[in-house]
CSV table of C-alpha atoms in Angstrom, one decimal:
chain,number,residue,atom,x,y,z
A,1,MET,CA,0.0,0.0,0.0
A,2,ALA,CA,2.8,2.4,0.9
A,3,GLU,CA,4.4,1.7,-2.4
A,4,ILE,CA,1.3,2.6,-4.3
A,5,LYS,CA,0.7,5.6,-2.2
A,6,ASN,CA,4.1,7.1,-3.3
A,7,ASN,CA,3.8,6.0,-6.9
A,8,PRO,CA,3.9,9.3,-8.9
A,9,LEU,CA,2.0,7.7,-11.8
A,10,LEU,CA,-0.9,6.0,-10.0
A,11,THR,CA,-1.7,8.2,-7.0
A,12,PRO,CA,-2.9,11.2,-9.1
A,13,LEU,CA,-5.4,8.9,-10.8
A,14,ASN,CA,-7.2,8.2,-7.5
A,15,LEU,CA,-6.0,9.3,-4.0
A,16,ASN,CA,-4.3,12.5,-5.2
A,17,ASN,CA,-6.5,13.3,-8.2
A,18,PRO,CA,-5.7,16.8,-9.4
A,19,ILE,CA,-9.4,17.8,-9.8
A,20,THR,CA,-11.3,15.9,-7.1
A,21,VAL,CA,-8.6,16.0,-4.4
A,22,GLN,CA,-6.2,18.8,-5.2
A,23,VAL,CA,-9.1,20.8,-6.7
A,24,LEU,CA,-6.9,22.3,-9.4
A,25,GLY,CA,-7.9,23.0,-13.0
A,26,ILE,CA,-11.6,23.4,-12.3
A,27,CYS,CA,-12.1,26.3,-14.7
A,28,SER,CA,-11.1,24.4,-17.8
A,29,ALA,CA,-13.0,21.3,-16.6
A,30,LEU,CA,-16.2,23.4,-16.6
A,31,ALA,CA,-15.5,25.1,-19.9
A,32,VAL,CA,-14.5,22.4,-22.4
A,33,THR,CA,-16.7,19.5,-21.2
A,34,SER,CA,-20.0,20.3,-23.0
A,35,LYS,CA,-18.8,17.9,-25.7
A,36,LEU,CA,-16.7,14.7,-25.5
A,37,GLN,CA,-14.1,15.5,-28.2
A,38,PRO,CA,-12.8,18.8,-26.9
A,39,ALA,CA,-12.7,17.3,-23.4
A,40,LEU,CA,-10.5,14.5,-24.6
A,41,VAL,CA,-8.2,16.7,-26.6
A,42,MET,CA,-7.9,19.1,-23.7
A,43,GLY,CA,-7.1,16.2,-21.4
A,44,LEU,CA,-4.4,14.9,-23.7
A,45,SER,CA,-2.8,18.2,-24.4
A,46,VAL,CA,-2.6,19.0,-20.7
A,47,THR,CA,-1.1,15.5,-20.1
A,48,VAL,CA,1.6,16.1,-22.7
A,49,ILE,CA,2.4,19.6,-21.5
A,50,VAL,CA,2.5,18.8,-17.8
A,51,ALA,CA,4.8,15.8,-18.4
A,52,PHE,CA,7.3,17.8,-20.5
A,53,ALA,CA,7.2,20.9,-18.4
A,54,ASN,CA,7.8,18.7,-15.4
A,55,VAL,CA,10.8,17.1,-17.1
A,56,ILE,CA,12.3,20.4,-18.2
A,57,ILE,CA,11.9,22.0,-14.8
A,58,SER,CA,13.2,18.9,-13.1
A,59,LEU,CA,16.3,18.9,-15.3
A,60,ILE,CA,17.1,22.6,-14.6
A,61,ARG,CA,15.8,22.7,-11.0
A,62,ASP,CA,19.3,23.1,-9.5
A,63,THR,CA,20.2,26.0,-11.8
A,64,ILE,CA,17.0,28.0,-11.3
A,65,PRO,CA,17.5,31.1,-9.1
A,66,ASN,CA,15.1,30.8,-6.3
A,67,ARG,CA,13.8,34.4,-6.5
A,68,ILE,CA,12.5,34.0,-10.1
A,69,ARG,CA,11.5,30.3,-10.0
A,70,ILE,CA,7.8,31.0,-10.6
A,71,ILE,CA,8.7,33.2,-13.6
A,72,VAL,CA,10.9,30.5,-15.0
A,73,GLN,CA,8.2,27.9,-14.6
A,74,LEU,CA,5.7,30.2,-16.3
A,75,VAL,CA,8.0,30.8,-19.2
A,76,VAL,CA,8.6,27.0,-19.7
A,77,VAL,CA,4.8,26.4,-19.6
A,78,ALA,CA,3.9,29.3,-21.9
A,79,THR,CA,6.5,28.2,-24.5
A,80,LEU,CA,5.3,24.6,-24.5
A,81,VAL,CA,1.7,25.7,-24.8
A,82,THR,CA,2.4,28.1,-27.6
A,83,ILE,CA,4.2,25.4,-29.5
A,84,VAL,CA,1.4,22.9,-29.0
A,85,SER,CA,-1.2,25.5,-30.1
A,86,GLU,CA,0.8,26.3,-33.3
A,87,VAL,CA,1.1,22.6,-34.1
A,88,LEU,CA,-2.6,22.1,-33.6
A,89,LYS,CA,-3.3,25.0,-35.9
A,90,ALA,CA,-1.1,23.4,-38.6
A,91,TYR,CA,-2.2,19.8,-38.3
A,92,ALA,CA,-5.6,19.7,-36.5
A,93,TYR,CA,-7.2,22.9,-37.5
A,94,ASP,CA,-10.8,21.9,-36.7
A,95,VAL,CA,-9.8,20.9,-33.2
A,96,SER,CA,-7.8,24.1,-32.6
A,97,LEU,CA,-10.9,26.1,-33.7
A,98,GLN,CA,-13.0,24.3,-31.1
A,99,LEU,CA,-10.5,24.7,-28.3
A,100,SER,CA,-9.8,28.3,-29.4
A,101,VAL,CA,-9.1,30.3,-26.3
A,102,TYR,CA,-8.9,27.2,-24.0
A,103,VAL,CA,-5.5,26.2,-25.4
A,104,GLY,CA,-4.1,29.6,-24.3
A,105,LEU,CA,-5.8,29.0,-20.9
A,106,ILE,CA,-3.8,25.8,-20.4
A,107,ILE,CA,-1.0,28.2,-19.4
A,108,THR,CA,-3.1,29.4,-16.5
A,109,ASN,CA,-4.2,25.9,-15.6
A,110,CYS,CA,-3.4,25.5,-11.9
A,111,ILE,CA,-2.4,21.9,-12.4
A,112,LEU,CA,0.7,22.9,-14.3
A,113,MET,CA,2.1,25.5,-11.9
A,114,GLY,CA,0.9,23.3,-9.0
A,115,ARG,CA,2.8,20.2,-10.2
A,116,LEU,CA,5.9,22.2,-11.2
A,117,GLU,CA,6.2,23.9,-7.8
A,118,ALA,CA,5.2,20.9,-5.7
A,119,PHE,CA,6.9,18.1,-7.5
A,120,ALA,CA,9.3,18.9,-10.3
A,121,MET,CA,11.3,21.4,-8.2
A,122,SER,CA,12.3,18.7,-5.8
A,123,ASN,CA,12.3,15.4,-7.8
A,124,GLY,CA,14.3,13.8,-10.6
A,125,PRO,CA,13.2,13.9,-14.3
A,126,TRP,CA,11.9,10.4,-14.5
A,127,ALA,CA,9.7,10.7,-11.4
A,128,SER,CA,8.6,14.1,-12.6
A,129,PHE,CA,7.7,12.7,-16.0
A,130,LEU,CA,5.5,10.0,-14.4
A,131,ASP,CA,4.0,12.6,-12.1
A,132,GLY,CA,3.1,14.7,-15.1
A,133,ILE,CA,1.6,11.8,-17.0
A,134,GLY,CA,-0.3,10.7,-13.9
A,135,ASN,CA,-1.8,14.1,-13.1
A,136,GLY,CA,-2.6,14.7,-16.8
A,137,LEU,CA,-4.5,11.4,-17.0
A,138,GLY,CA,-6.2,12.0,-13.7
A,139,TYR,CA,-7.4,15.3,-15.1
A,140,ALA,CA,-8.3,13.8,-18.5
A,141,GLY,CA,-10.3,11.0,-16.9
A,142,ILE,CA,-12.5,13.4,-15.0
A,143,LEU,CA,-13.0,15.6,-18.0
A,144,VAL,CA,-14.0,12.7,-20.2
A,145,ALA,CA,-16.4,11.4,-17.6
A,146,VAL,CA,-18.1,14.8,-17.3
A,147,GLY,CA,-18.0,15.3,-21.1
A,148,PHE,CA,-19.6,11.9,-21.6
A,149,VAL,CA,-22.6,12.7,-19.4
A,150,ARG,CA,-23.0,16.2,-20.7
A,151,GLU,CA,-22.9,15.4,-24.4
A,152,LEU,CA,-25.1,12.3,-24.0
A,153,PHE,CA,-27.9,14.0,-22.1
A,154,GLY,CA,-27.3,17.5,-23.5
A,155,SER,CA,-27.0,16.7,-27.2
A,156,GLY,CA,-28.1,13.0,-27.4
A,157,ALA,CA,-24.7,12.2,-29.0
A,158,LEU,CA,-21.2,11.0,-28.3
A,159,PHE,CA,-18.2,12.4,-30.3
A,160,GLY,CA,-20.9,14.1,-32.5
A,161,PHE,CA,-22.6,10.9,-33.4
A,162,LYS,CA,-26.3,10.6,-32.5
A,163,ILE,CA,-26.7,8.0,-29.8
A,164,ILE,CA,-30.3,8.5,-28.7
A,165,PRO,CA,-32.6,7.2,-31.5
A,166,GLN,CA,-35.0,9.5,-33.3
A,167,SER,CA,-37.9,7.3,-32.2
A,168,LEU,CA,-37.3,8.4,-28.6
A,169,TYR,CA,-37.5,12.0,-29.6
A,170,ASP,CA,-40.7,11.3,-31.5
A,171,ALA,CA,-42.1,9.8,-28.4
A,172,GLY,CA,-41.5,13.2,-26.6
A,173,TYR,CA,-38.0,12.8,-25.2
A,174,MET,CA,-36.0,16.1,-25.1
A,175,ASN,CA,-32.3,17.0,-24.7
A,176,ASN,CA,-31.6,18.5,-21.4
A,177,GLY,CA,-30.5,22.1,-22.2
A,178,LEU,CA,-29.1,22.6,-18.8
A,179,MET,CA,-26.5,19.9,-19.4
A,180,ILE,CA,-24.8,22.1,-22.0
A,181,MET,CA,-24.5,25.1,-19.6
A,182,PRO,CA,-21.4,25.4,-17.3
A,183,PRO,CA,-23.3,25.1,-14.0
A,184,MET,CA,-24.2,21.5,-14.8
A,185,ALA,CA,-20.5,20.7,-15.1
A,186,LEU,CA,-20.0,22.0,-11.6
A,187,LEU,CA,-22.9,19.9,-10.3
A,188,LEU,CA,-21.5,16.8,-12.1
A,189,LEU,CA,-18.1,17.5,-10.7
A,190,ALA,CA,-19.5,17.8,-7.2
A,191,CYS,CA,-21.3,14.4,-7.7
A,192,ILE,CA,-17.9,12.8,-8.7
A,193,VAL,CA,-16.2,14.3,-5.7
A,194,TRP,CA,-19.0,13.1,-3.4
A,195,TYR,CA,-18.8,9.5,-4.8
A,196,HIS,CA,-15.0,9.6,-4.6
A,197,ARG,CA,-14.9,10.6,-1.0
A,198,SER,CA,-17.6,8.1,0.0
A,199,LYS,CA,-15.5,5.3,-1.6
A,200,GLU,CA,-12.1,6.5,-0.2
A,201,LYS,CA,-12.5,6.9,3.5
A,202,SER,CA,-9.0,8.3,3.9
A,203,LEU,CA,-10.1,11.4,2.0
A,204,GLN,CA,-12.9,12.2,4.5
A,205,GLU,CA,-12.3,15.1,6.9
A,206,ASN,CA,-13.6,14.9,10.4
B,1,MET,CA,28.0,28.6,-7.6
B,2,ASN,CA,25.7,31.0,-5.8
B,3,THR,CA,22.4,30.7,-7.7
B,4,ASN,CA,20.9,33.5,-5.6
B,5,SER,CA,23.2,36.4,-6.6
B,6,ASN,CA,21.8,39.3,-8.5
B,7,SER,CA,24.1,38.9,-11.5
B,8,TYR,CA,23.4,35.2,-11.8
B,9,THR,CA,19.6,35.8,-11.7
B,10,MET,CA,19.9,38.5,-14.4
B,11,ILE,CA,22.1,36.5,-16.7
B,12,TYR,CA,19.9,33.4,-16.2
B,13,ALA,CA,16.7,35.4,-17.1
B,14,ALA,CA,18.4,36.9,-20.2
B,15,ILE,CA,19.6,33.6,-21.6
B,16,MET,CA,16.2,32.0,-20.9
B,17,VAL,CA,14.4,34.7,-22.8
B,18,ILE,CA,16.8,34.5,-25.8
B,19,VAL,CA,16.5,30.7,-26.0
B,20,VAL,CA,12.7,30.8,-25.8
B,21,ALA,CA,12.4,33.6,-28.4
B,22,PHE,CA,14.5,31.5,-30.8
B,23,MET,CA,12.4,28.4,-30.3
B,24,LEU,CA,9.1,30.2,-30.8
B,25,SER,CA,10.1,32.1,-33.9
B,26,PHE,CA,11.5,28.8,-35.3
B,27,THR,CA,8.2,27.0,-34.7
B,28,SER,CA,6.1,29.8,-36.1
B,29,GLY,CA,8.3,30.1,-39.2
B,30,VAL,CA,8.2,26.4,-40.0
B,31,LEU,CA,4.4,26.1,-39.5
B,32,LYS,CA,3.3,29.4,-41.0
B,33,GLU,CA,2.6,28.1,-44.5
B,34,LYS,CA,0.6,25.2,-43.4
B,35,GLN,CA,-1.5,27.3,-41.0
B,36,GLY,CA,-2.2,29.9,-43.7
B,37,LYS,CA,-3.5,27.1,-45.9
B,38,ASN,CA,-5.8,25.8,-43.2
B,39,VAL,CA,-7.3,29.3,-42.7
B,40,GLU,CA,-7.8,29.6,-46.4
B,41,LEU,CA,-9.3,26.2,-46.7
B,42,ASP,CA,-11.7,26.9,-43.9
B,43,LYS,CA,-12.8,30.1,-45.5
B,44,LYS,CA,-13.5,28.3,-48.8
B,45,LYS,CA,-15.5,25.7,-46.8
B,46,GLN,CA,-17.6,28.5,-45.2
B,47,ILE,CA,-18.4,30.0,-48.6
B,48,LEU,CA,-19.3,26.6,-50.0
B,49,THR,CA,-21.6,25.9,-47.0
B,50,SER,CA,-23.5,29.2,-47.7
B,51,LEU,CA,-24.2,27.8,-51.1
B,52,LYS,CA,-25.7,24.6,-49.6
B,53,VAL,CA,-22.8,22.5,-51.0
B,54,ASP,CA,-22.1,19.4,-48.9
B,55,THR,CA,-18.4,19.7,-48.1
B,56,LYS,CA,-18.0,16.7,-45.9
B,57,GLY,CA,-15.2,14.4,-47.0
B,58,GLN,CA,-14.8,16.4,-50.3
B,59,ASP,CA,-11.7,17.9,-51.9
B,60,ILE,CA,-12.5,21.5,-50.9
B,61,GLU,CA,-10.0,23.1,-53.3
B,62,LYS,CA,-11.4,21.3,-56.3
B,63,LEU,CA,-15.0,21.9,-55.3
B,64,TYR,CA,-14.3,25.6,-54.7
B,65,ALA,CA,-12.6,26.0,-58.1
B,66,ASP,CA,-15.5,24.3,-59.8
B,67,ILE,CA,-18.2,26.4,-58.2
B,68,VAL,CA,-16.8,29.8,-57.5
B,69,LYS,CA,-16.3,31.4,-60.9
B,70,LYS,CA,-15.1,34.9,-60.0
B,71,ASP,CA,-14.2,36.7,-56.8
B,72,ILE,CA,-14.7,40.3,-57.8
B,73,ILE,CA,-14.2,43.5,-55.7
B,74,VAL,CA,-16.8,46.3,-55.7
B,75,ASP,CA,-17.1,49.5,-53.7
B,76,MET,CA,-20.1,51.1,-51.9
B,77,GLN,CA,-21.2,52.8,-55.2
B,78,GLY,CA,-21.5,49.4,-56.8
B,79,THR,CA,-18.7,50.0,-59.3
B,80,LEU,CA,-16.4,47.2,-60.2
B,81,LYS,CA,-12.9,47.7,-58.7
B,82,SER,CA,-11.3,44.5,-59.7
B,83,GLU,CA,-12.2,41.2,-61.5
B,84,GLU,CA,-10.3,39.1,-59.0
B,85,GLY,CA,-8.8,39.1,-55.5
B,86,GLY,CA,-12.1,39.3,-53.5
B,87,PHE,CA,-11.1,36.2,-51.6
B,88,ASP,CA,-8.0,37.9,-50.1
B,89,ILE,CA,-10.0,40.8,-48.6
B,90,ASP,CA,-10.1,41.0,-44.8
B,91,ILE,CA,-13.6,42.3,-44.0
B,92,ALA,CA,-12.6,43.2,-40.4
B,93,LYS,CA,-9.9,45.5,-41.8
B,94,GLU,CA,-12.3,47.0,-44.5
B,95,ASN,CA,-14.9,47.8,-41.8
B,96,ALA,CA,-12.3,49.9,-40.0
B,97,LYS,CA,-11.8,52.1,-43.1
B,98,LYS,CA,-14.0,55.0,-44.2
B,99,PRO,CA,-17.1,53.8,-46.0
B,100,GLU,CA,-16.1,55.2,-49.4
B,101,ASP,CA,-12.7,53.5,-49.2
B,102,ARG,CA,-14.1,50.0,-48.4
B,103,LYS,CA,-13.6,47.1,-50.8
B,104,LEU,CA,-16.4,44.6,-50.8
B,105,PRO,CA,-15.9,41.1,-52.1
B,106,VAL,CA,-18.6,39.4,-54.3
B,107,TYR,CA,-18.3,35.8,-55.2
B,108,VAL,CA,-19.9,34.9,-58.4
B,109,CYS,CA,-20.7,31.2,-58.4
B,110,GLU,CA,-22.5,28.6,-60.4
B,111,VAL,CA,-24.5,25.9,-58.6
B,112,GLU,CA,-26.4,23.4,-60.7
B,113,GLY,CA,-26.3,25.6,-63.8
B,114,ALA,CA,-27.7,28.7,-62.0
B,115,THR,CA,-25.7,31.8,-61.1
B,116,LYS,CA,-25.5,32.7,-57.4
B,117,TYR,CA,-23.9,35.6,-55.7
B,118,VAL,CA,-22.2,35.3,-52.3
B,119,PHE,CA,-21.9,38.4,-50.0
B,120,SER,CA,-19.6,38.6,-47.0
B,121,MET,CA,-20.7,39.8,-43.6
B,122,ARG,CA,-19.0,40.6,-40.3
B,123,GLY,CA,-20.5,41.9,-37.0
B,124,THR,CA,-20.5,41.6,-33.3
B,125,GLY,CA,-22.2,39.1,-31.1
B,126,LEU,CA,-22.3,39.0,-27.3
B,127,TRP,CA,-18.7,38.0,-26.6
B,128,GLY,CA,-16.9,38.7,-29.8
B,129,PRO,CA,-17.0,38.9,-33.5
B,130,ILE,CA,-19.5,37.0,-35.6
B,131,TRP,CA,-19.3,36.6,-39.4
B,132,GLY,CA,-21.0,34.9,-42.2
B,133,TYR,CA,-21.8,34.6,-45.9
B,134,LEU,CA,-25.2,35.1,-47.6
B,135,SER,CA,-25.7,33.5,-51.0
B,136,MET,CA,-28.3,35.1,-53.3
B,137,ASN,CA,-30.2,33.9,-56.3
B,138,GLU,CA,-29.7,35.5,-59.7
B,139,ASP,CA,-32.4,38.1,-58.9
B,140,LEU,CA,-30.1,39.5,-56.2
B,141,ASN,CA,-33.1,39.5,-53.9
B,142,THR,CA,-33.9,36.0,-52.8
B,143,VAL,CA,-31.6,34.2,-50.3
B,144,TYR,CA,-30.3,30.9,-51.6
B,145,GLY,CA,-28.4,29.9,-48.5
B,146,SER,CA,-26.5,31.3,-45.5
B,147,TYR,CA,-23.6,30.6,-43.2
B,148,PHE,CA,-22.9,32.1,-39.8
B,149,SER,CA,-20.1,31.5,-37.4
B,150,HIS,CA,-18.7,33.1,-34.3
B,151,ALA,CA,-15.5,33.4,-32.2
B,152,GLY,CA,-16.9,32.6,-28.8
B,153,GLU,CA,-20.7,32.8,-28.3
B,154,THR,CA,-22.2,30.7,-25.5
B,155,PRO,CA,-22.6,27.0,-26.5
B,156,GLY,CA,-26.3,26.1,-26.7
B,157,LEU,CA,-27.4,29.7,-26.8
B,158,GLY,CA,-25.7,32.3,-29.0
B,159,ALA,CA,-23.6,29.6,-30.7
B,160,GLU,CA,-26.7,28.2,-32.2
B,161,ILE,CA,-26.3,30.7,-35.1
B,162,ALA,CA,-23.7,28.3,-36.4
B,163,THR,CA,-26.2,25.4,-36.7
B,164,HIS,CA,-28.0,24.3,-39.8
B,165,ARG,CA,-31.4,24.8,-38.2
B,166,PHE,CA,-30.9,28.6,-37.8
B,167,GLN,CA,-29.1,29.0,-41.2
B,168,SER,CA,-31.7,27.2,-43.2
B,169,GLU,CA,-34.4,29.6,-41.9
B,170,PHE,CA,-33.0,32.3,-44.3
B,171,VAL,CA,-33.5,30.3,-47.4
B,172,GLY,CA,-36.1,31.9,-49.7
B,173,LYS,CA,-36.3,35.2,-47.7
B,174,LYS,CA,-36.1,38.4,-49.6
B,175,ILE,CA,-33.8,41.3,-48.8
B,176,LEU,CA,-35.7,43.9,-50.9
B,177,ASN,CA,-39.2,45.2,-50.5
B,178,ALA,CA,-41.8,45.5,-53.2
B,179,GLU,CA,-40.4,48.8,-54.4
B,180,GLY,CA,-37.0,47.3,-54.7
B,181,ASP,CA,-35.4,49.1,-51.8
B,182,PHE,CA,-33.1,47.3,-49.4
B,183,VAL,CA,-34.9,46.4,-46.1
B,184,SER,CA,-32.7,43.5,-44.9
B,185,ILE,CA,-34.1,40.4,-43.1
B,186,ALA,CA,-35.1,40.9,-39.5
B,187,VAL,CA,-34.1,38.4,-36.8
B,188,VAL,CA,-37.0,38.6,-34.3
B,189,LYS,CA,-38.0,36.8,-31.1
B,190,ALA,CA,-39.7,33.5,-31.9
B,191,GLY,CA,-43.4,34.1,-32.6
B,192,LYS,CA,-43.0,37.8,-33.3
B,193,THR,CA,-43.2,39.3,-36.8
B,194,ALA,CA,-41.6,42.3,-38.5
B,195,ASP,CA,-43.4,45.0,-40.5
B,196,GLY,CA,-42.4,45.5,-44.1
B,197,GLN,CA,-39.6,43.0,-44.3
B,198,ASP,CA,-39.0,39.3,-44.2
B,199,PHE,CA,-38.0,37.8,-40.9
B,200,VAL,CA,-36.6,34.7,-39.2
B,201,ASP,CA,-36.9,33.4,-35.6
B,202,GLY,CA,-34.0,34.4,-33.4
B,203,ILE,CA,-32.4,32.1,-30.9
B,204,SER,CA,-34.2,31.9,-27.6
B,205,GLY,CA,-31.8,32.7,-24.8
B,206,GLY,CA,-29.4,34.2,-27.3
B,207,THR,CA,-31.1,37.5,-27.8
B,208,ILE,CA,-27.9,39.7,-27.9
B,209,THR,CA,-26.3,37.3,-30.5
B,210,SER,CA,-29.6,37.3,-32.5
B,211,THR,CA,-29.7,41.1,-32.5
B,212,GLY,CA,-26.0,41.1,-33.6
B,213,VAL,CA,-27.0,38.9,-36.6
B,214,ASP,CA,-29.9,41.3,-37.4
B,215,LYS,CA,-27.5,44.3,-37.2
B,216,MET,CA,-24.8,42.5,-39.2
B,217,LEU,CA,-27.3,41.7,-42.0
B,218,LYS,CA,-28.5,45.3,-42.1
B,219,GLU,CA,-25.0,46.8,-42.2
B,220,SER,CA,-22.9,44.3,-44.1
B,221,ILE,CA,-25.5,43.5,-46.8
B,222,GLY,CA,-26.6,47.1,-46.8
B,223,GLN,CA,-23.2,48.1,-48.2
B,224,TYR,CA,-24.0,46.1,-51.3
B,225,THR,CA,-27.2,48.1,-51.9
B,226,ASN,CA,-25.8,50.0,-54.9
B,227,TYR,CA,-24.2,46.9,-56.4
B,228,ILE,CA,-27.5,45.1,-56.1
B,229,LYS,CA,-29.5,48.0,-57.7
B,230,LEU,CA,-27.0,48.3,-60.6
B,231,ASN,CA,-26.9,44.6,-61.4
B,232,ARG,CA,-30.5,43.5,-60.9
B,233,GLY,CA,-32.2,42.3,-64.0
B,234,LYS,CA,-29.1,42.4,-66.0
């Protein structure tokens, strides 16, 4: 158990999940989850960027002057995000249109700065890489779960394909418009946190 | 080495900035051509969509070359400025100029043997710019098809202007009244009507975006009034 607890790859998936336990990156979780596809792309982009930013910061952690370390972290993140955004614009234009401003918002995603400051500044590159992948996937997992529910009930579709048959609409079924609105993401997120804490007693506060 | 001294900190920051600047300009330079192509392709797709052409899985370049015969430039007086180059006009930049200096693109197209004209529009929604294309029948009065898009309207509300349901409402509406004067097409609250002009239902919950579309139609298409008058019934 102790081994799993300290595993940088697996703990962020569950006991130290960036969204439900560290409560980081909530803003983007609300914004991009009205459909499944942008949620997945956002999750994967964050995973890649956290992992590489973690490695870079971890490699140069001994050279970073303490007084400007936050600035250095920010510059590394901003550079990576800009490069990813440029690559998306060149090779996945449709996706970059959908993500539009959110790609830029990755820079301000608290998960990045949180992991860099809390983990990469004091751990080796390999452990930092695993920590980045773990936290990114922990984040992506929650995003996909929320996106799944919101697109299914909000638009009756998954990845843009109609799932709910037309006959059901003819019988009077209607898409839930509230599901597409950001408040519903907050409520769904709260449900996930609730379920998570009821399962993991160690997370409960007295 | 003392990593906390002033000189070390300053040199560190300077080198970091230079390295980062080099990396970013390199990336931008390498990808620029491909990005420009994507933007161009997307614009062609939008124009084709306004002509009710199904672009899914098609070779956009070929389809565009087949359908769009000319992209001419006219001015507010309706006089022809250029026979080509309309595609390269940035409407946002033109709208910032004085009205008499503005260059307006007109795409002359051929769909199923009939001539269609596509006009370009740009306006403001709730959160940012909205834009679109309106394709007209040969009479330069009846709408053949429309396309609207936006930079960041609210999904499910204002963003609905980008849906087929909203865009298909414009088909068959007329932009001129019985006397042949430009009256535009009104976007009204669902269930309401507009006097003396054709109208479509706005988006419920997206009132400001709907008003933005209404205003955009009036202003952007209004700039073509003289061109329409001069070329009607030719």
